[in-house]
PDB file of N, CA and C in Angstrom:
ATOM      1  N   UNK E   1      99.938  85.302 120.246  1.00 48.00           N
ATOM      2  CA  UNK E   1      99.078  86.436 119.973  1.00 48.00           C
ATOM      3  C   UNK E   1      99.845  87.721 119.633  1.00 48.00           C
ATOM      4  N   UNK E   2     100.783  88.154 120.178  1.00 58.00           N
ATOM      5  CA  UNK E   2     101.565  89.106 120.113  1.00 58.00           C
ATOM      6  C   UNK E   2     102.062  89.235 118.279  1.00 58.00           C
ATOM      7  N   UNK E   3     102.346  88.115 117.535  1.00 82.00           N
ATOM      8  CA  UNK E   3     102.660  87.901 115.978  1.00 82.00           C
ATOM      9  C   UNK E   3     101.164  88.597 115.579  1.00 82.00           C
ATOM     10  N   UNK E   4     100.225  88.604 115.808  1.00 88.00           N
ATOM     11  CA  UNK E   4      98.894  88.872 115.211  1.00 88.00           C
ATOM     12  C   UNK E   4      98.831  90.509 115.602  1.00 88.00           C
ATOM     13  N   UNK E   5      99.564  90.942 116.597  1.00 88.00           N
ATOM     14  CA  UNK E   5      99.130  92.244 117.250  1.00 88.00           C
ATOM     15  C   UNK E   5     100.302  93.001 116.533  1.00 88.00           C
ATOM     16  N   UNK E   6     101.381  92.839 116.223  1.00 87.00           N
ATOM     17  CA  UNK E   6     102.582  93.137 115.254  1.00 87.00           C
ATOM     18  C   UNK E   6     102.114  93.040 114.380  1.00 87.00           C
ATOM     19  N   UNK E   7     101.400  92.527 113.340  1.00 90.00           N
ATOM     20  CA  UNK E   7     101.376  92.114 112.147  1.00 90.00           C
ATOM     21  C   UNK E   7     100.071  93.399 111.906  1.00 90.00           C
ATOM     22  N   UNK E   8      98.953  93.668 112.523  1.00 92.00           N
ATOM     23  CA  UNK E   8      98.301  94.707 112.578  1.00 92.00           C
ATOM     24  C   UNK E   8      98.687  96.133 112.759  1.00 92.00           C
ATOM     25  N   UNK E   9      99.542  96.026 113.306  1.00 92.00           N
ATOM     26  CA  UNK E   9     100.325  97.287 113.443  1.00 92.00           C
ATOM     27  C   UNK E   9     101.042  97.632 112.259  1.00 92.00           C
ATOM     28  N   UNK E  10     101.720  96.681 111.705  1.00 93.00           N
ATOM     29  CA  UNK E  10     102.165  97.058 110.419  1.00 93.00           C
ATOM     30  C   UNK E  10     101.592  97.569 109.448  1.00 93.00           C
ATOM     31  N   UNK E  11     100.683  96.334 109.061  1.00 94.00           N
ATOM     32  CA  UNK E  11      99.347  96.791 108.324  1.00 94.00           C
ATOM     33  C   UNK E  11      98.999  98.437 108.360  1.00 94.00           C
ATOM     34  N   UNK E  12      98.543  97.975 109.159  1.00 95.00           N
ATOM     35  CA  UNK E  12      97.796  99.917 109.169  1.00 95.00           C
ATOM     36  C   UNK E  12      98.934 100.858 109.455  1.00 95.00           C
ATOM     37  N   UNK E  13     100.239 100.589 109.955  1.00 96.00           N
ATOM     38  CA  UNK E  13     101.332 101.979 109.877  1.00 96.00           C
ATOM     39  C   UNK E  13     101.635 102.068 108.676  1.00 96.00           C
ATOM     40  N   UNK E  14     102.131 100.633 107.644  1.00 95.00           N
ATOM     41  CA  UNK E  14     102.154 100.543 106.421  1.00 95.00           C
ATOM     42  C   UNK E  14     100.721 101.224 105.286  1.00 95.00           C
ATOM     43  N   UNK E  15      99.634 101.083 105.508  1.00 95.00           N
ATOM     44  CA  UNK E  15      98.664 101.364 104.544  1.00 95.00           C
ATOM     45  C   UNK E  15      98.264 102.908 105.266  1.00 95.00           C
ATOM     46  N   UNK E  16      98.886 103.591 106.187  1.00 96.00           N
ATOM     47  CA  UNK E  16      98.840 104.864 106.379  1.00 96.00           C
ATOM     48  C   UNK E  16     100.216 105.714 105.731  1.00 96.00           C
ATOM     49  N   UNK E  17     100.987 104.764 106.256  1.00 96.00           N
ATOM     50  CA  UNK E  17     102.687 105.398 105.138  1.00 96.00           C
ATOM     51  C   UNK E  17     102.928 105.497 103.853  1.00 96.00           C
ATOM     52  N   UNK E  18     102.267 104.583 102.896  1.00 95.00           N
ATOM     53  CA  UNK E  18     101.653 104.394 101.475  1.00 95.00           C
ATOM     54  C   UNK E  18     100.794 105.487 101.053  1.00 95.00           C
ATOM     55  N   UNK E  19      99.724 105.994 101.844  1.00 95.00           N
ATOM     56  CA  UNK E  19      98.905 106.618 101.710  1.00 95.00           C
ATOM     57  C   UNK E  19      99.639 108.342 101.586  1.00 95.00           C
ATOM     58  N   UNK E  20      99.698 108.828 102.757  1.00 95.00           N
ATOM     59  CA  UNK E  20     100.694 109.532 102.641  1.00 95.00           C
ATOM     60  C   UNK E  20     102.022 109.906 101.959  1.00 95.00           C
ATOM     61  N   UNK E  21     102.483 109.040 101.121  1.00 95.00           N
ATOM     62  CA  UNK E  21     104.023 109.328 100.557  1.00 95.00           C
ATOM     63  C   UNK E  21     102.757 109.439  98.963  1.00 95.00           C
ATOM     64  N   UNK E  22     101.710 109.118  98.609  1.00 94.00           N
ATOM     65  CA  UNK E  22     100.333 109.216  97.620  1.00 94.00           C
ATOM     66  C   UNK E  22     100.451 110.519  97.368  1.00 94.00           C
ATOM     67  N   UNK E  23      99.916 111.114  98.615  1.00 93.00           N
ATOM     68  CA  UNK E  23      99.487 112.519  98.686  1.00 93.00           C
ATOM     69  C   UNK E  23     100.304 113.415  98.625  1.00 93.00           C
ATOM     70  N   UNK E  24     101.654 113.342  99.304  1.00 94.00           N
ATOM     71  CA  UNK E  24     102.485 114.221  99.390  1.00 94.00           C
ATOM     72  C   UNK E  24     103.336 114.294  97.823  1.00 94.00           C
ATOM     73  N   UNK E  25     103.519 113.469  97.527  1.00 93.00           N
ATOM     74  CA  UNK E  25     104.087 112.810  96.216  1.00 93.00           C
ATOM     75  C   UNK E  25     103.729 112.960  94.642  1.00 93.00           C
ATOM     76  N   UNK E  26     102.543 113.746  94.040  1.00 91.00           N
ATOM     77  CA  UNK E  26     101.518 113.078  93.469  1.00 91.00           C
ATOM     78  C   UNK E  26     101.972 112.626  92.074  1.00 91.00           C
ATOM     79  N   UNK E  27     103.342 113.041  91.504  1.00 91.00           N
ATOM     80  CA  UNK E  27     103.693 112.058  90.594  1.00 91.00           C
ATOM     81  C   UNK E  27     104.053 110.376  90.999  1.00 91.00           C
ATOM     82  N   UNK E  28     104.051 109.948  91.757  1.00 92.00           N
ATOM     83  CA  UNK E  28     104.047 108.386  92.483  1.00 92.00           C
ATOM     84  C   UNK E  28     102.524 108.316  92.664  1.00 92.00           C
ATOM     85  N   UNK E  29     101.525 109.200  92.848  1.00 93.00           N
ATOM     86  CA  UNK E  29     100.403 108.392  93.385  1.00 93.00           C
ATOM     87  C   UNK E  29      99.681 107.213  92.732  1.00 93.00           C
ATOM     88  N   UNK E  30      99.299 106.134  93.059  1.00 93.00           N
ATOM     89  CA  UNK E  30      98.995 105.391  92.831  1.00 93.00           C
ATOM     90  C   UNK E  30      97.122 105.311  92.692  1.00 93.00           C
ATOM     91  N   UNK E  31      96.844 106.185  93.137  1.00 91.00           N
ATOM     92  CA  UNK E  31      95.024 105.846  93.184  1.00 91.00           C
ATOM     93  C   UNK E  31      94.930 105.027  94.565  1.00 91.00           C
ATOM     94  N   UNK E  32      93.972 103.849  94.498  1.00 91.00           N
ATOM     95  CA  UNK E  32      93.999 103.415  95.490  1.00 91.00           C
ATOM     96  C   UNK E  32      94.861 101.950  96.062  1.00 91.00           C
ATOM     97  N   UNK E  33      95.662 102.168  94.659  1.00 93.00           N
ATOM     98  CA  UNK E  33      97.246 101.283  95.351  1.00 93.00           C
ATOM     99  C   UNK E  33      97.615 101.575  96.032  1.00 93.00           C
ATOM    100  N   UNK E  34      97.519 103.136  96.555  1.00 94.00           N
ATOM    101  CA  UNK E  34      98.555 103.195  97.468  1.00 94.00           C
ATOM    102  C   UNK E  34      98.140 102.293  99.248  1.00 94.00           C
ATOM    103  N   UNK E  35      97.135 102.157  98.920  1.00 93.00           N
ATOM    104  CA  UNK E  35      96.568 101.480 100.234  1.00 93.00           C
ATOM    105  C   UNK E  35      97.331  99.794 100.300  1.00 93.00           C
ATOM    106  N   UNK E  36      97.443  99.425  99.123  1.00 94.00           N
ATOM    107  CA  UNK E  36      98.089  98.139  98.918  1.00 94.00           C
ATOM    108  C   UNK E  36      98.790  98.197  99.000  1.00 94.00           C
ATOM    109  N   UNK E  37      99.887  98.663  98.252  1.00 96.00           N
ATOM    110  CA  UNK E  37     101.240  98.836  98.375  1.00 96.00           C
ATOM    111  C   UNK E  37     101.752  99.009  99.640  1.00 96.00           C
ATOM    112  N   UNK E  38     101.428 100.342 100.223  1.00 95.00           N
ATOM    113  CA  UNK E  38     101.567 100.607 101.532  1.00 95.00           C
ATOM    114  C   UNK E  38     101.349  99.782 102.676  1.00 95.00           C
ATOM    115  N   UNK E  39     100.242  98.802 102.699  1.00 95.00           N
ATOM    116  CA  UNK E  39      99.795  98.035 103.584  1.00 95.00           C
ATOM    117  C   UNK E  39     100.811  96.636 103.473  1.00 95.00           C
ATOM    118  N   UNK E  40     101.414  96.561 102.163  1.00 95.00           N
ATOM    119  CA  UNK E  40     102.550  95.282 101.608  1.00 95.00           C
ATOM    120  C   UNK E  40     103.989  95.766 102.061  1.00 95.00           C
ATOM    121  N   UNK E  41     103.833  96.944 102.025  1.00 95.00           N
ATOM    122  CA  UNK E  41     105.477  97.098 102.315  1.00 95.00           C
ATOM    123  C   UNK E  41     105.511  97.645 103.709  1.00 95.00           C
ATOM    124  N   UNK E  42     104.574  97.845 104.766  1.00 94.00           N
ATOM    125  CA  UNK E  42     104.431  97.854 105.936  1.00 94.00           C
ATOM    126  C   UNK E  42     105.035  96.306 106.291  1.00 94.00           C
ATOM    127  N   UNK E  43     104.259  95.341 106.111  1.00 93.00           N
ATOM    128  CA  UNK E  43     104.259  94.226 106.688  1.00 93.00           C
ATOM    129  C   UNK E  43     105.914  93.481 106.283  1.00 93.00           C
ATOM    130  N   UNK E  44     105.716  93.550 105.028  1.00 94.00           N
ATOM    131  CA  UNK E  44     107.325  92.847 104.681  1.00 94.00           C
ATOM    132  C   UNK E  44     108.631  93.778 105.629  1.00 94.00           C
ATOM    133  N   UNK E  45     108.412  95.564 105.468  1.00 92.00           N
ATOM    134  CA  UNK E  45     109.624  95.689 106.081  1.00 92.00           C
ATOM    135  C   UNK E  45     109.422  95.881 107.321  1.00 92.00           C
ATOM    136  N   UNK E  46     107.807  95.610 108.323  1.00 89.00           N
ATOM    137  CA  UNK E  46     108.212  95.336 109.662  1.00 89.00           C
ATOM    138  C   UNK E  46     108.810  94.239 109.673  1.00 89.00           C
ATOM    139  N   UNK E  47     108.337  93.197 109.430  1.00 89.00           N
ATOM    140  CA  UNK E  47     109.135  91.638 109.591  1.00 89.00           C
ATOM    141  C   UNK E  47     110.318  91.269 109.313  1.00 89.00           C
ATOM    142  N   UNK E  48     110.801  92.142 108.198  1.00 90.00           N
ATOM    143  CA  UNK E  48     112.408  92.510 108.213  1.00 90.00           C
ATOM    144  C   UNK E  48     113.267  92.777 109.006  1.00 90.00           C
ATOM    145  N   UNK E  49     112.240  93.825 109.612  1.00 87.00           N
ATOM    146  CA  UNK E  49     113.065  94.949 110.758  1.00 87.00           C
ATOM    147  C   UNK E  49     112.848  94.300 112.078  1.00 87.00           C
ATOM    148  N   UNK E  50     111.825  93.750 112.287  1.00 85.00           N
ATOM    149  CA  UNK E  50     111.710  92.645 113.537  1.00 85.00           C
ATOM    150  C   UNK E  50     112.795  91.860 113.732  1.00 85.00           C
ATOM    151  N   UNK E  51     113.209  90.797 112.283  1.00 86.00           N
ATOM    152  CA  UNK E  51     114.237  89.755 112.398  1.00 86.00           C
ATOM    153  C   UNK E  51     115.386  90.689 112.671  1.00 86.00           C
ATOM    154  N   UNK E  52     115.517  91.925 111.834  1.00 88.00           N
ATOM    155  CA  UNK E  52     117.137  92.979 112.512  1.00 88.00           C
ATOM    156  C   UNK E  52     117.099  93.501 113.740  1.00 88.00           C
ATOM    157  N   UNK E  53     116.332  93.593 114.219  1.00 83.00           N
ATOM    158  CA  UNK E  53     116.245  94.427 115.941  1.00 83.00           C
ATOM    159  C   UNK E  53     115.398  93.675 116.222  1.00 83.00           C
ATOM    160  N   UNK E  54     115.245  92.463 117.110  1.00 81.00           N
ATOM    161  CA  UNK E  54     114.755  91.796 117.818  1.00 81.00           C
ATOM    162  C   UNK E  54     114.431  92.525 118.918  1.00 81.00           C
ATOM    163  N   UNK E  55     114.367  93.454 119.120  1.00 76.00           N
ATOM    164  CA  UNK E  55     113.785  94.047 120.414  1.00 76.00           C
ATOM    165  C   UNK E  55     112.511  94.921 119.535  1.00 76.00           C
ATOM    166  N   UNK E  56     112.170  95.240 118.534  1.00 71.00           N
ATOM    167  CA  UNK E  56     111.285  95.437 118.107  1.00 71.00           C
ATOM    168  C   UNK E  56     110.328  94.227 117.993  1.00 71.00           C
ATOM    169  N   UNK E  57     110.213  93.067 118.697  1.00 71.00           N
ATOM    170  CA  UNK E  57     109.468  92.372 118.381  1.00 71.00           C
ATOM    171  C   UNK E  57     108.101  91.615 119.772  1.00 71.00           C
ATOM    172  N   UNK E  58     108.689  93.270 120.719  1.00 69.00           N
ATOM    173  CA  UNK E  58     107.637  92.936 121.931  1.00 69.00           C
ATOM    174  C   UNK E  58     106.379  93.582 121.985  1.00 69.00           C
ATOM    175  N   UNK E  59     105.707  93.837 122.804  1.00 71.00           N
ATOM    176  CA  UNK E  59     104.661  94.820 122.747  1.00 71.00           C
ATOM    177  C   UNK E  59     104.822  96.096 124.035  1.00 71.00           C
ATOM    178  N   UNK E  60     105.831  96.176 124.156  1.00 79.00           N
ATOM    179  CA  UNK E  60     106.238  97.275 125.284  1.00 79.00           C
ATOM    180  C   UNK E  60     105.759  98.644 124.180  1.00 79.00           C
ATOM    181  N   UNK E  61     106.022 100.149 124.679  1.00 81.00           N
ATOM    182  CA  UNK E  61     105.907 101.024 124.014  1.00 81.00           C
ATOM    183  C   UNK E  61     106.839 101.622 123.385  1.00 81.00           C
ATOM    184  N   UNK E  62     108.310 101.179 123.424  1.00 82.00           N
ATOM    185  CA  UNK E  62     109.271 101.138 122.363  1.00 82.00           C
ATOM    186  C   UNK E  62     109.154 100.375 121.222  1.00 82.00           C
ATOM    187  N   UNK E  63     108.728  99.169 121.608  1.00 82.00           N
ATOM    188  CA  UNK E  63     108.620  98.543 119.954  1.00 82.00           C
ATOM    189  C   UNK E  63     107.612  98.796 119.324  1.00 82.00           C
ATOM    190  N   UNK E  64     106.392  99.037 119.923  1.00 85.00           N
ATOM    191  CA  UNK E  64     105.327  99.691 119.530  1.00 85.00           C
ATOM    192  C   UNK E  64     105.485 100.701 118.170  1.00 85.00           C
ATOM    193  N   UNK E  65     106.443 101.735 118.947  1.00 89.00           N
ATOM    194  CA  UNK E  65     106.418 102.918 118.480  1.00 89.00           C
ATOM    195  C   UNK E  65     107.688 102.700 117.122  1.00 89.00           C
ATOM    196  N   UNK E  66     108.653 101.389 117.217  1.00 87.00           N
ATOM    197  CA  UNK E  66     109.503 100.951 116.453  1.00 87.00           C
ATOM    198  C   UNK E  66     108.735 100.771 115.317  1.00 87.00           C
ATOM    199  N   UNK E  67     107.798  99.788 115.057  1.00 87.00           N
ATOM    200  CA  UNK E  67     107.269  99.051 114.378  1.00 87.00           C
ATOM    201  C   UNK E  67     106.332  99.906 113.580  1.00 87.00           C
ATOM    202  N   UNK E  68     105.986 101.157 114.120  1.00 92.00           N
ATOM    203  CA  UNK E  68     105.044 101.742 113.622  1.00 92.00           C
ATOM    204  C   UNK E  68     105.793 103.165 112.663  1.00 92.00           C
ATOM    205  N   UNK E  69     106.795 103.405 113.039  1.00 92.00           N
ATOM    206  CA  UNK E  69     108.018 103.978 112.385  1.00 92.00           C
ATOM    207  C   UNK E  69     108.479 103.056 111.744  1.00 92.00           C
ATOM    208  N   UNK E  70     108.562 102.613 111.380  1.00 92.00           N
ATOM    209  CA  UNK E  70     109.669 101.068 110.135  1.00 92.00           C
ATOM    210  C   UNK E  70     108.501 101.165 109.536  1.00 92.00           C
ATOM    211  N   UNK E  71     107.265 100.433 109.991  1.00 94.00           N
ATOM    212  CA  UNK E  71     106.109  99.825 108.610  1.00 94.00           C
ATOM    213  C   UNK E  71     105.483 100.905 108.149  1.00 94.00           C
ATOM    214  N   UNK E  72     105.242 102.242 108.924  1.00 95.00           N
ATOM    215  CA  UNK E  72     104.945 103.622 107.870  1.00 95.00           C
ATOM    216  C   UNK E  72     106.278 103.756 106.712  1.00 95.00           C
ATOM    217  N   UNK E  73     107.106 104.089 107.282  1.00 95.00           N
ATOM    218  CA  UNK E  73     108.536 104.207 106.091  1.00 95.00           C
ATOM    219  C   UNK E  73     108.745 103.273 105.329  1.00 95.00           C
ATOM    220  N   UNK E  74     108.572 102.087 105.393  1.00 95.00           N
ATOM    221  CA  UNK E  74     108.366 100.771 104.689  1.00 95.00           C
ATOM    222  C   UNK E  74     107.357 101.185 103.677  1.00 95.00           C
ATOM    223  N   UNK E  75     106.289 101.089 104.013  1.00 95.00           N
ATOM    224  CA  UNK E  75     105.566 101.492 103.233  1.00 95.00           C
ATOM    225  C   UNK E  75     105.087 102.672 102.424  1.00 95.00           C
ATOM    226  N   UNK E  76     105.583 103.852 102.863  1.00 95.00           N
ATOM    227  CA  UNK E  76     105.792 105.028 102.030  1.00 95.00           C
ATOM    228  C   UNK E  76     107.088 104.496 100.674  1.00 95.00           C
ATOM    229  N   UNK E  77     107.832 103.882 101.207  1.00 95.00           N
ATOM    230  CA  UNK E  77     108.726 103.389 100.498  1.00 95.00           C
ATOM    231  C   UNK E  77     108.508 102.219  99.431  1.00 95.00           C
ATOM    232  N   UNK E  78     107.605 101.514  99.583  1.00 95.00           N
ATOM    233  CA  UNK E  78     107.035 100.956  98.363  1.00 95.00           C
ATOM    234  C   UNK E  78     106.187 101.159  97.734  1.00 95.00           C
ATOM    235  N   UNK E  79     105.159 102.308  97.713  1.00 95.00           N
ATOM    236  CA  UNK E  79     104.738 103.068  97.179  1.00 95.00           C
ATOM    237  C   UNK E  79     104.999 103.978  96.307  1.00 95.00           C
ATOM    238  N   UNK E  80     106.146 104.348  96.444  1.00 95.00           N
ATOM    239  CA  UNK E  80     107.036 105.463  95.969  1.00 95.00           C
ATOM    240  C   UNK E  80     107.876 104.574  94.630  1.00 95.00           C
ATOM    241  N   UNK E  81     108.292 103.670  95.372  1.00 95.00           N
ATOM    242  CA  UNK E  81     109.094 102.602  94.188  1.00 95.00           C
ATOM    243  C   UNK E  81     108.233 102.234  93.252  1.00 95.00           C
ATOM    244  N   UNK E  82     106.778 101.812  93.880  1.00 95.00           N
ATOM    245  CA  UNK E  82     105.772 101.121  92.555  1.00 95.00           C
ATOM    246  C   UNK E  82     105.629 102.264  91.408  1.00 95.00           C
ATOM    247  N   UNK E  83     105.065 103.364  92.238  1.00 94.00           N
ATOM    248  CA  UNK E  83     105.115 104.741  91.425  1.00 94.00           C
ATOM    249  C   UNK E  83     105.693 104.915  90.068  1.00 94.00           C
ATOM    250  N   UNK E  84     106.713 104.574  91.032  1.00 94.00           N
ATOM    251  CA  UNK E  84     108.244 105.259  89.816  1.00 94.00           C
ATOM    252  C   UNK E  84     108.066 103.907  88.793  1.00 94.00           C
ATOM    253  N   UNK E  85     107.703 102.796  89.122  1.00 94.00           N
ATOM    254  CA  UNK E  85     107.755 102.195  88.230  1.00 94.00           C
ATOM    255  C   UNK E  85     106.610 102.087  87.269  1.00 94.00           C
ATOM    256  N   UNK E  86     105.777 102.512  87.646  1.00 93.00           N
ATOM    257  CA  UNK E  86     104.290 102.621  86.881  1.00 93.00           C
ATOM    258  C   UNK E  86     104.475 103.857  85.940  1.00 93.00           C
ATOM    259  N   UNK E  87     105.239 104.631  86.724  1.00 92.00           N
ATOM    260  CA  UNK E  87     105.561 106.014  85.427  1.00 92.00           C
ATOM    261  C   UNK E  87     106.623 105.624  84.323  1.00 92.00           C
ATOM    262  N   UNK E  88     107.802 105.011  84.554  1.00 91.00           N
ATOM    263  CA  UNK E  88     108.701 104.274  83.548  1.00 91.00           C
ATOM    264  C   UNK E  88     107.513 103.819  82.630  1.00 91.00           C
ATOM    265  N   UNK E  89     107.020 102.444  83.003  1.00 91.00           N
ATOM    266  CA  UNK E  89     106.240 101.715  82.166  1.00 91.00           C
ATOM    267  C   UNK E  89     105.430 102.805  81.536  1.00 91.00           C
ATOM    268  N   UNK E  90     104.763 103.428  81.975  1.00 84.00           N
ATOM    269  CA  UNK E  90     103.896 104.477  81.311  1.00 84.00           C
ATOM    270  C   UNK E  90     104.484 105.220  80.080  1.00 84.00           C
ATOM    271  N   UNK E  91     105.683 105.455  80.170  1.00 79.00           N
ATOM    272  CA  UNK E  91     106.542 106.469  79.562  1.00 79.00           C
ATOM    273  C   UNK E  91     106.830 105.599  78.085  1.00 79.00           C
ATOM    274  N   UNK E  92     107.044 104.396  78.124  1.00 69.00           N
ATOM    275  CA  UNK E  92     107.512 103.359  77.152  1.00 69.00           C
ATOM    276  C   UNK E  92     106.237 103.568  75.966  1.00 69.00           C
TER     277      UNK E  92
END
């Protein structure tokens, strides 16, 4: 159960970190990619960051707070990348 309770956490730190790097950003914004994106690169770079710091992978309130810091930045971070790449392509 704990994989299901991590994996939610990402989700939504990710599709709140996406969201935000949207707004703050607005040449990257995506519309309402950024909810996707964000919510995709939450999950991939918690699970990343899980397999690198295995102590991020409990439900104490350190990893908690790990996981939710990694999959927001994760996901502000692929948001930002799709961005940039949607503006290249655009530019062509």
């Amino acid at each position: 159960m704990p994989d299901m309770i991590n994996l939610t956490i990402q989700l939504i730190a990710g599709f709140v970190g996406g969201n935000a790097a949207g707004e703050l950003l607005k040449d990257y914004d995506l519309g309402p990619g950024n909810m996707v994106a964000g919510a995709v690169g939450g999950v991939v770079g918690g699970q990343i960051l899980q397999a690198l710091i295995p102590a991020w992978a409990g439900l104490d309130v350190g990893s908690i707070v790990g996981q939710v810091i990694g999959a927001g930045a994760a996901g502000a971070i692929l948001t930002i990348i799709a961005g940039a790449v949607r503006n290249m392509v655009a530019c062509k």
